Amino acid sequence: MKGVALLVAALAKPETVLALDAPGWTDLLSIAKAERLAGSLAHGLDGLVMPDAARRVLTAARANAETGRTHALWEAEMARTALAKLGVPIVLLKGAAFVAAGLDAGQGRLIGDLDILVPREQLDGVEAALLSAGWEWVKADPYDDDYYRRWMHELPPLIHRDRDRMIDVHHTILPLTSRPKPDAAAMIADSVALENGLRILAPEDMVVHAAAHLFADGDLAGGLRNLWDIDRLVREFEGDGFHDRLLARANLHGLKPETERALRLSAKLFETPIPPELSRLADRLYLNRLMARDGWGRETRPLLRLAFYIRSHWLRMPPMMLAKHLWTKWRK
Amino acid sequence: MRHSFDVQVGPIGFRIGSAWSQPIETMEFLYAGYPRAPVPDYTVRLEPPRPWRRLIRPSVSIQGDHVLPEAAPLPLAQALLAAEMGMNLQVALGERRFLLLHAACVERDGRALILTGESGSGKSTMSALLGASGWRFMGDEFVLIEPATGLAHPFPRPVSLKNESIAALTAILPDVRFGPLLRGTPKGDVRHLRPDLAAIANMAATAIPALILFPCFGPPREIREVAASEAFVRLTQASTNYVALGESGFTALTRLVTTLPARAIDYPDTATGIAQIEELWSGL
């Protein structure tokens, strides 16, 4: 076994690492860092016999994830305080939601920016409240700013001037130019309150959001981490007809094909428990894209990556708009 | 990678991969006598920024587990510098087991002297000179403080000598310990000095921090006490992972500045500086 397959095996079946030699461990750790899954790996391999150096690397990764968790929860609390007087529902998304709700998907997970979802009609008030609480614009470029406001699913990113932490304020989960039109109002209406008043998406929506992020918005760079999120979420929520509710919900958001693809690929790589499904021809391409990295952490398969990069733009915008956008960007 | 090399420095192992043989051969020379790292903590890759730049006007981009997006590639003649910068970068951005202080460190009688300051303050030169006169060299780039114990762990990499200090040390130390002279790098002329055998042989031996110095090369001789509060702030600025460590970093740094004396020393030449250090050390 080599390349990303080492990481996939170690995540899905931790005991496979017992057979690794020193070069195998070296590759595994480099790949885990490159895929930003070292903390998750550390959590999964806890208690197993391994070389001292590997234990050191994984201990550092766990410490890093633990500090990240504290930072993420603190940023969420800061956002809650800043927006408290508006009385708007604040739904935490992705990593911050996983750790705030204590989900398995949050174990060892690296968390970048704070992502929140708020009702679109409240966006102006939310923006003003964040600005007055110390967040500032990151992008000064008027074209980018206008682009975000007209076509994106989020405000242009804001950064806090003292804490240097970024917040992404979403009003839906996909760019407005994407073909699928998720029902953001339904997502907020069915979100679940945490003890501190912050909210997280309903379990089904959480999985649909992860699938949307993976297959409808982006070029699958770092996609393995999203797929691992999906595996953890599905395992935690499965039973009591979760699968049927999930697909019904995906259908409501126009994201059934993406959700089904996420489940098929996750089952293929991590043996995520789902009812048996026939794999599609295109799944092989997605898998090859997800696994495009070697033992030195280098990206491989440049043409396939380029194809997925082009696809990501194709998905985001109708052709004429894309042409205009690229022309504007190219002239800058 | 076509060429590779791994090395253990103190508690940290590195794997260096290169598209060219030359940087690996230089590193094998510069790290002669160091143990190997069978499972390294960090990977550094020296790669051409575009495939054709391996052969045509070869240029080295620093990649690895952790990278800075804005880091500019270096010419192949400076590949050794690229490798060293890449190793520093991995530690600076990735290390969580230790509180990292950008500082030089030497040891005597089991106690560590920490020298920290801006680039140009003379910490590399001073630590190399002290290493040649009865002290054990522990490192000139990072001091690794273990939060649980407060102990300083050695990280004795080759000393990066710059500009005038190159001549000062080549005059007193054997040729075999020096790497190639790299002219016209972003830091001026650079030449690496391999630590002596004792520093390499004892690189697992920790030391108890005993004195923090903030040297400043240039002004007339002066010694000034530095309050714990000032030392704290200056060391947070000298640490690449203080924020990332969270509470354990705060505790480790607080203990360091409240239990150790800290002094700022101005010195017009290295002989004066060494004399000031010996004077302060004997008064501890």
PDB file of C-alpha atoms in Angstrom, chain A residues 37-47 57-59 61-62:
ATOM      1  CA  LEU A  37      -6.184  14.883   8.895  1.00  0.00           C
ATOM      2  CA  ALA A  38      -3.282  14.345  11.328  1.00  0.00           C
ATOM      3  CA  GLY A  39      -5.423  15.186  14.371  1.00  0.00           C
ATOM      4  CA  SER A  40      -8.208  12.836  13.288  1.00  0.00           C
ATOM      5  CA  LEU A  41      -5.620  10.128  12.629  1.00  0.00           C
ATOM      6  CA  ALA A  42      -4.057  10.694  16.060  1.00  0.00           C
ATOM      7  CA  HIS A  43      -7.448  10.214  17.647  1.00  0.00           C
ATOM      8  CA  GLY A  44      -8.109   6.996  15.739  1.00  0.00           C
ATOM      9  CA  LEU A  45      -4.702   5.466  16.484  1.00  0.00           C
ATOM     10  CA  ASP A  46      -4.748   6.285  20.187  1.00  0.00           C
ATOM     11  CA  GLY A  47      -3.408   3.401  22.277  1.00  0.00           C
ATOM     12  CA  VAL A  57       3.981  13.668  15.667  1.00  0.00           C
ATOM     13  CA  LEU A  58       0.499  12.449  16.538  1.00  0.00           C
ATOM     14  CA  THR A  59       0.694  13.849  20.074  1.00  0.00           C
ATOM     15  CA  ALA A  61      -1.342  16.927  16.152  1.00  0.00           C
ATOM     16  CA  ARG A  62      -3.741  16.194  19.016  1.00  0.00           C
TER      17      ARG A  62
END
